[in-house]
Amino acid sequence: GFEAIGLPKTQETTFSSLRTGGRFVVVGFASERMQLDTGRTMYREMEIIGSLGCRAVDYPRVLELARQGKIKVKELVTAQFPLEEINEAFDLLRTGKGIRSVIVP
């Protein structure tokens, strides 16, 4: 399961939905900690992977999934800034609140 929201509740829900041998990929940044049942992780041979993004070779597939609507890009963006306001965007990022902001030319 992929978690891209960054909230402990959605992380815990995603993790709890995994089957035996499942993989939990954390993409969303969370400033709060989530509860993790390490015993369940061990007995069910689950994997936990952190990711800051995708590799360059993955871009074509990711873009195609977004084009097909299988990745809801608009739901992941929390703020948009015009290029002229890039410094304000960085200020927000430094507070930890602008993690999923985009700059629009």
PDB file of C-alpha atoms in Angstrom, residues 53-73:
ATOM      1  CA  GLY A  53       9.876  10.342  -4.775  1.00  0.00           C
ATOM      2  CA  CYS A  54      10.457   8.231  -7.811  1.00  0.00           C
ATOM      3  CA  ARG A  55      13.507   7.539  -9.912  1.00  0.00           C
ATOM      4  CA  ALA A  56      13.900   9.159 -13.326  1.00  0.00           C
ATOM      5  CA  VAL A  57      13.199   5.814 -15.008  1.00  0.00           C
ATOM      6  CA  ASP A  58       9.814   5.732 -13.223  1.00  0.00           C
ATOM      7  CA  TYR A  59       8.598   9.117 -14.551  1.00  0.00           C
ATOM      8  CA  PRO A  60       6.939   7.820 -17.755  1.00  0.00           C
ATOM      9  CA  ARG A  61       4.888   5.253 -15.811  1.00  0.00           C
ATOM     10  CA  VAL A  62       3.964   7.728 -13.062  1.00  0.00           C
ATOM     11  CA  LEU A  63       2.909  10.345 -15.623  1.00  0.00           C
ATOM     12  CA  GLU A  64       0.802   7.769 -17.475  1.00  0.00           C
ATOM     13  CA  LEU A  65      -0.922   6.714 -14.233  1.00  0.00           C
ATOM     14  CA  ALA A  66      -1.647  10.378 -13.477  1.00  0.00           C
ATOM     15  CA  ARG A  67      -2.993  10.907 -17.017  1.00  0.00           C
ATOM     16  CA  GLN A  68      -5.310   7.907 -16.558  1.00  0.00           C
ATOM     17  CA  GLY A  69      -6.557   9.342 -13.267  1.00  0.00           C
ATOM     18  CA  LYS A  70      -5.163   6.442 -11.243  1.00  0.00           C
ATOM     19  CA  ILE A  71      -2.993   8.886  -9.295  1.00  0.00           C
ATOM     20  CA  LYS A  72      -5.048  11.837  -8.031  1.00  0.00           C
ATOM     21  CA  VAL A  73      -2.437  14.577  -8.346  1.00  0.00           C
TER      22      VAL A  73
END
